[in-house]
Short mmCIF file of C-alpha atoms and ligand atoms in Angstrom, two decimals:
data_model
loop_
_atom_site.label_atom_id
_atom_site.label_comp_id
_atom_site.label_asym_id
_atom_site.label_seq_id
_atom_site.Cartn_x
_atom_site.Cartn_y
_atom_site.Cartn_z
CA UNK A 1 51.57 54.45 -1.94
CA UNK A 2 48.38 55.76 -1.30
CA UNK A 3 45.69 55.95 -3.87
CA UNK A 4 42.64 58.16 -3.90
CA UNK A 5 39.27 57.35 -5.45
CA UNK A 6 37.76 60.78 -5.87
CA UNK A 7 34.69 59.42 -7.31
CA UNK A 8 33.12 55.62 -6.21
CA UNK A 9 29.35 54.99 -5.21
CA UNK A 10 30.32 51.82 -2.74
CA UNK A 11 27.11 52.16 -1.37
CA UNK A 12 25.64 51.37 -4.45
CA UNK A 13 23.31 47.97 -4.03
CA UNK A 14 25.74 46.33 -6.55
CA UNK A 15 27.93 45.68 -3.39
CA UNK A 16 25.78 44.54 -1.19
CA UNK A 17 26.89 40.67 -1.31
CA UNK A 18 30.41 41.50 -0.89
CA UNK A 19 31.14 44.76 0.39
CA UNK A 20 33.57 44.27 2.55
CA UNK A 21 35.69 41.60 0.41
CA UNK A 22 35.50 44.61 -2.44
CA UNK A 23 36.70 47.02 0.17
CA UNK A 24 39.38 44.76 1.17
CA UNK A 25 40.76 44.45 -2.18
CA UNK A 26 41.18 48.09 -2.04
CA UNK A 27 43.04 48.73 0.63
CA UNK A 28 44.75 45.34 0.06
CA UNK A 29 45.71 47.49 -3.55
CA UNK A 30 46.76 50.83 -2.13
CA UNK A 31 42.75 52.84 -2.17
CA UNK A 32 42.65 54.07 1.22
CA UNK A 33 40.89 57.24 0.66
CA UNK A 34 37.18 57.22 -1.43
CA UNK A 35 34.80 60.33 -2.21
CA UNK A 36 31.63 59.50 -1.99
CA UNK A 37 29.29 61.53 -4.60
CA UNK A 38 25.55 61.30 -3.33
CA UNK A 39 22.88 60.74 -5.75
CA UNK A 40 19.61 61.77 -4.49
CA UNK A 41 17.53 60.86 -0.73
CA UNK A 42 16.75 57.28 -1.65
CA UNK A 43 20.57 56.80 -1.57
CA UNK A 44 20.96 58.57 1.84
CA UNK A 45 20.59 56.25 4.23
CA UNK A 46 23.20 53.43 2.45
CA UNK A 47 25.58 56.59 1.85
CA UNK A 48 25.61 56.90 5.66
CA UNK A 49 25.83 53.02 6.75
CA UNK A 50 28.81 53.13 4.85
CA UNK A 51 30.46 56.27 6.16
CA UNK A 52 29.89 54.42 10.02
CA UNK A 53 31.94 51.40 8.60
CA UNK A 54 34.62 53.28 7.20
CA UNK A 55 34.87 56.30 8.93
CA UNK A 56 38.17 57.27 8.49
CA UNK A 57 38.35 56.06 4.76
CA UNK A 58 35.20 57.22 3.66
CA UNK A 59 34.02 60.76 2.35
CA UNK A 60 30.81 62.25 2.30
CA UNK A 61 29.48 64.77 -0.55
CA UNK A 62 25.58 65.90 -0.93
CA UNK A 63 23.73 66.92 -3.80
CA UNK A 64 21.34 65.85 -6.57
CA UNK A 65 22.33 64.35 -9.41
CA UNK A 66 21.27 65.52 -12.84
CA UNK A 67 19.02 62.27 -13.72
CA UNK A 68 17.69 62.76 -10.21
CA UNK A 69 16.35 65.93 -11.32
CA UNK A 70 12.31 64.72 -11.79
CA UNK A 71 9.12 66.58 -11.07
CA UNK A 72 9.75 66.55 -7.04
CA UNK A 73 13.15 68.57 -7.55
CA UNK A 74 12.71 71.55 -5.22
CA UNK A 75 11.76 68.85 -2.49
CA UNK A 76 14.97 66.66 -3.63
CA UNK A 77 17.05 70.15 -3.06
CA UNK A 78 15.50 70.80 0.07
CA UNK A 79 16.65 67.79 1.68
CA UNK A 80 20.59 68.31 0.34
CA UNK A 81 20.26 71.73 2.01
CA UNK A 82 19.00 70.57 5.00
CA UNK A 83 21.93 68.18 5.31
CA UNK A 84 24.21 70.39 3.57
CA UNK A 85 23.14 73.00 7.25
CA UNK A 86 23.32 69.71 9.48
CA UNK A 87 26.90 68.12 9.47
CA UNK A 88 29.88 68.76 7.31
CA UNK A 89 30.63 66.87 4.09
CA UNK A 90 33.82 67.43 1.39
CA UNK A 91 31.64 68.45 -1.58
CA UNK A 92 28.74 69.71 -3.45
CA UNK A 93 28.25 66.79 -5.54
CA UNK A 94 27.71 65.06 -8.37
CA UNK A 95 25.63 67.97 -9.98
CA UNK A 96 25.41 69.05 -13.50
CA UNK A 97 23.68 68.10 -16.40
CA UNK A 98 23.31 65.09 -18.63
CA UNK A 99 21.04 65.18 -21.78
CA UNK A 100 21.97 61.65 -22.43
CA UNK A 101 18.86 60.00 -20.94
CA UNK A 102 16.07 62.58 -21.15
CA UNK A 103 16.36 66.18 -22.78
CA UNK A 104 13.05 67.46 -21.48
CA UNK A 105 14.05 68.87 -17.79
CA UNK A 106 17.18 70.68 -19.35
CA UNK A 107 15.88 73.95 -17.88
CA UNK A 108 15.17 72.02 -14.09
CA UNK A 109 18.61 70.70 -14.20
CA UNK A 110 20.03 74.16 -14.76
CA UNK A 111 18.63 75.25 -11.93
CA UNK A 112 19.42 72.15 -9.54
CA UNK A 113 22.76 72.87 -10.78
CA UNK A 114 23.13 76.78 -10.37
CA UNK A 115 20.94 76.42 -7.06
CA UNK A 116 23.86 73.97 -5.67
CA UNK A 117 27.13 75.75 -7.01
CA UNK A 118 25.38 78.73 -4.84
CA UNK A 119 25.49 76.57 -2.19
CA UNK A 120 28.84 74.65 -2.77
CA UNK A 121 30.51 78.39 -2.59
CA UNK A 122 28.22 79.40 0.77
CA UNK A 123 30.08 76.43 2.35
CA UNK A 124 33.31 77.43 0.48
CA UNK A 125 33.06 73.58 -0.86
CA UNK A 126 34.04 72.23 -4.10
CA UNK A 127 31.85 70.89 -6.44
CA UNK A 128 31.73 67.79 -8.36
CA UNK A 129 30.23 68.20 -11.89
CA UNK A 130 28.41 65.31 -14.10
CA UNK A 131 28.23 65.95 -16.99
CA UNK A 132 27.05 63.76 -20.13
CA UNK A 133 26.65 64.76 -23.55
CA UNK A 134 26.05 68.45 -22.01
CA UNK A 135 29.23 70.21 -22.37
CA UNK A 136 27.96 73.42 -23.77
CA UNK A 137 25.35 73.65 -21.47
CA UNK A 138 28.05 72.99 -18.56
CA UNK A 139 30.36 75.55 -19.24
CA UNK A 140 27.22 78.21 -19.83
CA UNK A 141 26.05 77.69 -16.05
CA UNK A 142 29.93 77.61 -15.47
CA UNK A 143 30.81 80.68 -17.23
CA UNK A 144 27.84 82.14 -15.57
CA UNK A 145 28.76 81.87 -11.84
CA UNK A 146 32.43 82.11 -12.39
CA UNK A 147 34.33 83.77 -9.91
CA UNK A 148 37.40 82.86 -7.10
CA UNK A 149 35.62 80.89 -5.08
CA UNK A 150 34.10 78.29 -7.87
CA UNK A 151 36.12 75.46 -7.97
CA UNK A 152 36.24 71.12 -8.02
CA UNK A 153 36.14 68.34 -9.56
CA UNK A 154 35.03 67.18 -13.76
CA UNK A 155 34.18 64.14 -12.86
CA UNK A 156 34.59 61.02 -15.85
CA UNK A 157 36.03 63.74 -17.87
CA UNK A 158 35.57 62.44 -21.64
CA UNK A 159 35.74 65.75 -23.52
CA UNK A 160 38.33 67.17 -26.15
CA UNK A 161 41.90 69.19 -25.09
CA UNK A 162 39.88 72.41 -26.09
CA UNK A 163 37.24 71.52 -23.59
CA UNK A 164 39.61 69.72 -21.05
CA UNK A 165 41.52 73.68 -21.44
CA UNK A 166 38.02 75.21 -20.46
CA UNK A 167 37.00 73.04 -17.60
CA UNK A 168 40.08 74.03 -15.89
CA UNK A 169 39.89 77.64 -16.72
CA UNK A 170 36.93 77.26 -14.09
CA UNK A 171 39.40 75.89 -11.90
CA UNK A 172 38.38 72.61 -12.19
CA UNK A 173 40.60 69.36 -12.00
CA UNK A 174 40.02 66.48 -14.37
CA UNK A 175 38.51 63.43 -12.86
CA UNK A 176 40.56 60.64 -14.82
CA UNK A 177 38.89 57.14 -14.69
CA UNK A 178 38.24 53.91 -17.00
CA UNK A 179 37.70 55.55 -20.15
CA UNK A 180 41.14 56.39 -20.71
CA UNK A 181 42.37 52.28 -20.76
CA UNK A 182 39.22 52.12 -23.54
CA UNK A 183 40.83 51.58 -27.04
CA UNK A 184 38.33 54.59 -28.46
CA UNK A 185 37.90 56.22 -25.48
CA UNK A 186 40.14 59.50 -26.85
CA UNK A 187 41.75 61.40 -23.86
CA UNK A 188 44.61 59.21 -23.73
CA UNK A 189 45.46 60.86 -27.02
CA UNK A 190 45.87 64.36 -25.61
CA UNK A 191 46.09 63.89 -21.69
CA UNK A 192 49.89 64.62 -21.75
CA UNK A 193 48.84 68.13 -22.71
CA UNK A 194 47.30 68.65 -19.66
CA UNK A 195 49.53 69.03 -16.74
CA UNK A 196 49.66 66.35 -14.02
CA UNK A 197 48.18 69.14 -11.46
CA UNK A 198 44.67 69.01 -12.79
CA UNK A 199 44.10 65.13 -12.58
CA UNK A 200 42.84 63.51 -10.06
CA UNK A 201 41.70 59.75 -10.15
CA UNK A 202 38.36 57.60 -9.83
CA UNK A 203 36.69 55.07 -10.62
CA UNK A 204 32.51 56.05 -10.81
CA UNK A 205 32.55 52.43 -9.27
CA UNK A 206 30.62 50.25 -10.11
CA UNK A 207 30.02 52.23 -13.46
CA UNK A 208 32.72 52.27 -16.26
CA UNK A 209 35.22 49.45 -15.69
CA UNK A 210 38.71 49.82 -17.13
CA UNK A 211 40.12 47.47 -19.39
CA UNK A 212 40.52 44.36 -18.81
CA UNK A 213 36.98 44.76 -16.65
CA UNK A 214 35.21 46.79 -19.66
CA UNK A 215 31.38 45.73 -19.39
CA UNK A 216 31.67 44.58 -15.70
CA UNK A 217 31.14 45.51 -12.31
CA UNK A 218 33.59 48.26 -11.75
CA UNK A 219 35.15 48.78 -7.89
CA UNK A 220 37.96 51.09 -6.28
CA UNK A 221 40.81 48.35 -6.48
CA UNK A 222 40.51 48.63 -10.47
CA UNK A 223 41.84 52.08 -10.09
CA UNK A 224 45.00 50.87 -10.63
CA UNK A 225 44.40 50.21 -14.27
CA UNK A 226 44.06 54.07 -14.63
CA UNK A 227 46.76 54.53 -12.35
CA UNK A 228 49.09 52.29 -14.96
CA UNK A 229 48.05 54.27 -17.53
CA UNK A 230 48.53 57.16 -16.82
CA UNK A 231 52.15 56.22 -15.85
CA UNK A 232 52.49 54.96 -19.78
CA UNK A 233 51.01 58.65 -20.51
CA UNK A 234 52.68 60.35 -18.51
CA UNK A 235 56.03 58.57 -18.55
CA UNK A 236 56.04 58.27 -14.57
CA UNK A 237 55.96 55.59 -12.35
CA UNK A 238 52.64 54.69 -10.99
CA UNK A 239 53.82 55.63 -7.17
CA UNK A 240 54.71 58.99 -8.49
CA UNK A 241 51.04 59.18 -10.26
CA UNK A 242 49.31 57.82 -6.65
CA UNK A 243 51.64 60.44 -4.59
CA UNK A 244 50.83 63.96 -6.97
CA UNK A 245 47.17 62.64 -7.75
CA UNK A 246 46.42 62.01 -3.72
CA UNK A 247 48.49 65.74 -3.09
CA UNK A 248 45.88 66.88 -6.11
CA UNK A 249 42.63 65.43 -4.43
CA UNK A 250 43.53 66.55 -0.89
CA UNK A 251 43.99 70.09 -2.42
CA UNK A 252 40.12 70.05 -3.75
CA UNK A 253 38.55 68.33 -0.34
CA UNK A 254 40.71 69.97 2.04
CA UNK A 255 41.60 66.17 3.85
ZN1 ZN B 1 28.95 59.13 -10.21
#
């Protein structure tokens, strides 16, 4: 069985007493593969030390993330392009826009976003979209610069079957992680609607925990809570779920 975490930030600080114990765990679990969504250039040099220890485990997106989008933007973008020119990474990622925290750069954060799906296509690379209480403003950019060669990842998708329909009509997969083990978390609900193509796994480690870790320190080896679930959801066994969500992921990052 081999498990992909589309979505984990294991360089995150959070890790930094036990890295490789947590990474252990993971592999000792199934994880083999992780995506690696950058945040913004404090994060860079972590993202990388990581990548050397892991380096055939471990993969690399750039971009700026939404609540990275401040008053020093343009030079924030600058440095993802000059990376994006330097060396090759899997995605454009995460991007998007979240309203969640602070409303008042909506308009900045459009353009970070739009600036970086231009980009994302240049490279013919998929994106990976954040998005957080900013659906409609999402699929606006989306509809926007929607043609054959958008495509990627909703990552921590927590919408409705109506917007889960949408995201994909972008041709988008579903990033499935802990909220779907949370007793109100809602997609579990409709997710059998959506066919087992569009789903792809994570964790947003060490964010979002599954049940029974709700409220903790999330890492990859929890996966398998979502990967259980989903079999109960789906009516599969979990090796089947690993096996057609790795197949999924390797389709959007092209390894
Ligand atoms: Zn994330």
């Amino acid at each position: 069985m081999i498990v992909t975490d589309t979505h984990t930030h294991l360089y995150s600080e959070q890790f930094n007493e036990d890295r490789s114990e947590m990474m252990q765990r993971a592999f000792d679990a199934g994880v083999s593969r992780f995506f690696i969504p950058a945040i913004d250039s404090s994060y860079n040099n972590a993202m990388f030390a990581l990548e050397k220890s892991y380096p055939d485990h471990v993969f690399l997106m750039m971009g700026l993330h939404p609540t990275s989008v401040k008053e020093n933007y343009l030079e924030e973008l600058n440095i993802v392009k000059q990376w994006l020119d330097k060396r090759d990474f899997y995605a454009v990622g995460e991007i998007g826009i979240d309203l969640y925290w602070d409303k008042s750069l909506l308009k900045q954060q459009q353009e970070a976003f739009k600036i970086q799906i231009a980009w994302a296509k240049e490279k013919e690379l998929p994106i990976v979209i954040h998005c957080r209480e900013a659906f409609d403003e999402v699929f606006e950019v989306l509809e926007e610069v929607n043609d054959d060669k958008l495509r990627g990842i909703f990552h921590c998708f927590t919408g409705n079957l109506e917007q889960a329909k949408q995201a994909i009509s972008y041709n988008m997969k579903l990033g499935i992680g802990g909220v779907v083990t949370f007793k109100n978390g809602k997609i579990d609900q409709f997710l059998n609607k959506i066919a087992l193509e569009y789903i792809v796994l994570e964790t947003d480690s060490p964010y979002l925990a599954p049940t029974p870790f709700r409220g903790k320190r999330n890492e990859s080896s929890y996966i398998i809570n979502v990967l259980e679930k989903l079999a109960t959801i789906y009516n599969l066994s979990p090796v089947e779920i690993a096996n057609i969500t790795t197949e999924n992921s390797k389709q959007v990052f092209g390894i």
